């Protein structure tokens, strides 16, 4: 059975991706932040994944920390047997206009959103090389493609992910490892629930489909990118935004 490791999978898009990949027949390794409440949420996601008849286990690690990623990848390999798909989904926002953004907010977002992708690919790629196959999907954002006021930290991290995705695709293509990115637009999750109704309405004016996306609509594209149907797709960024950029 193939195994998919999904970071930040205790809620939102990550939880939805984990469940979709379980439905597709993957055993699922569910990463969550260390801590009781995160573990509880991750255990509930694992329970839902097991309903599809696959193995699902939870692995605590702060993915911004290099050593914790190294330990987690070792544990996943030992307990699940292989890592066939990696989805780098964990992410945070700490929004404010550049004039008011402190160094702490900038560094924190870069560490969780960008450094984590390096940490995870650095430790997972050798495993995939030994297996002679693997697929990686990195969760970027439309903010990384077009910028977004109040998100200079977040936009920087998500733009960097696109460069990292294309580089890893070029470095590992000959090893039968694909690496792609998805760039979601405005998606209904706890991350966007905190925005004011006024801002939500305003954002929708730029969306051709005039609605927010659902986490399932991100999970279905990730499901394709890690499937055999996408075996010749690498180094691509797929925007999932209801037509935001047109
Ligand atoms: P979310 O509901 O806040 O979920 C993010 C997940 O990442 C949570 O489970 C969170 O755990 C986890 N996480 C945060 N820091 C972590 C760390 N250091 N180590 C391990 N896990 C960590 O957000 P979401 O909307 O589902 O976002 C998922 C991804 O999609 C993010 O990369 C985000 O940037 C991207 N995205 C979202 C949207 C959108 O509109 N929602 C649009 C474009 C891109 P806790 O709950 O414990 O913090």
Coordinates of N, CA and C in Angstrom, one line a residue, residues 4 30 36 106 161 172:
X4 N 0.9 8.3 2.0 CA 1.0 9.8 1.8 C 1.2 10.4 3.1
X30 N -0.5 11.5 9.2 CA -1.1 12.8 9.5 C -0.2 13.6 10.4
X36 N -1.7 18.8 23.0 CA -2.8 17.9 23.2 C -4.0 18.2 22.3
X106 N 7.4 38.5 10.4 CA 8.0 38.1 9.1 C 8.8 36.8 9.2
X161 N 8.0 29.1 -2.4 CA 7.6 27.7 -2.6 C 7.5 27.3 -4.1
X172 N 15.1 16.3 -9.4 CA 14.7 15.0 -9.1 C 13.9 14.3 -10.2

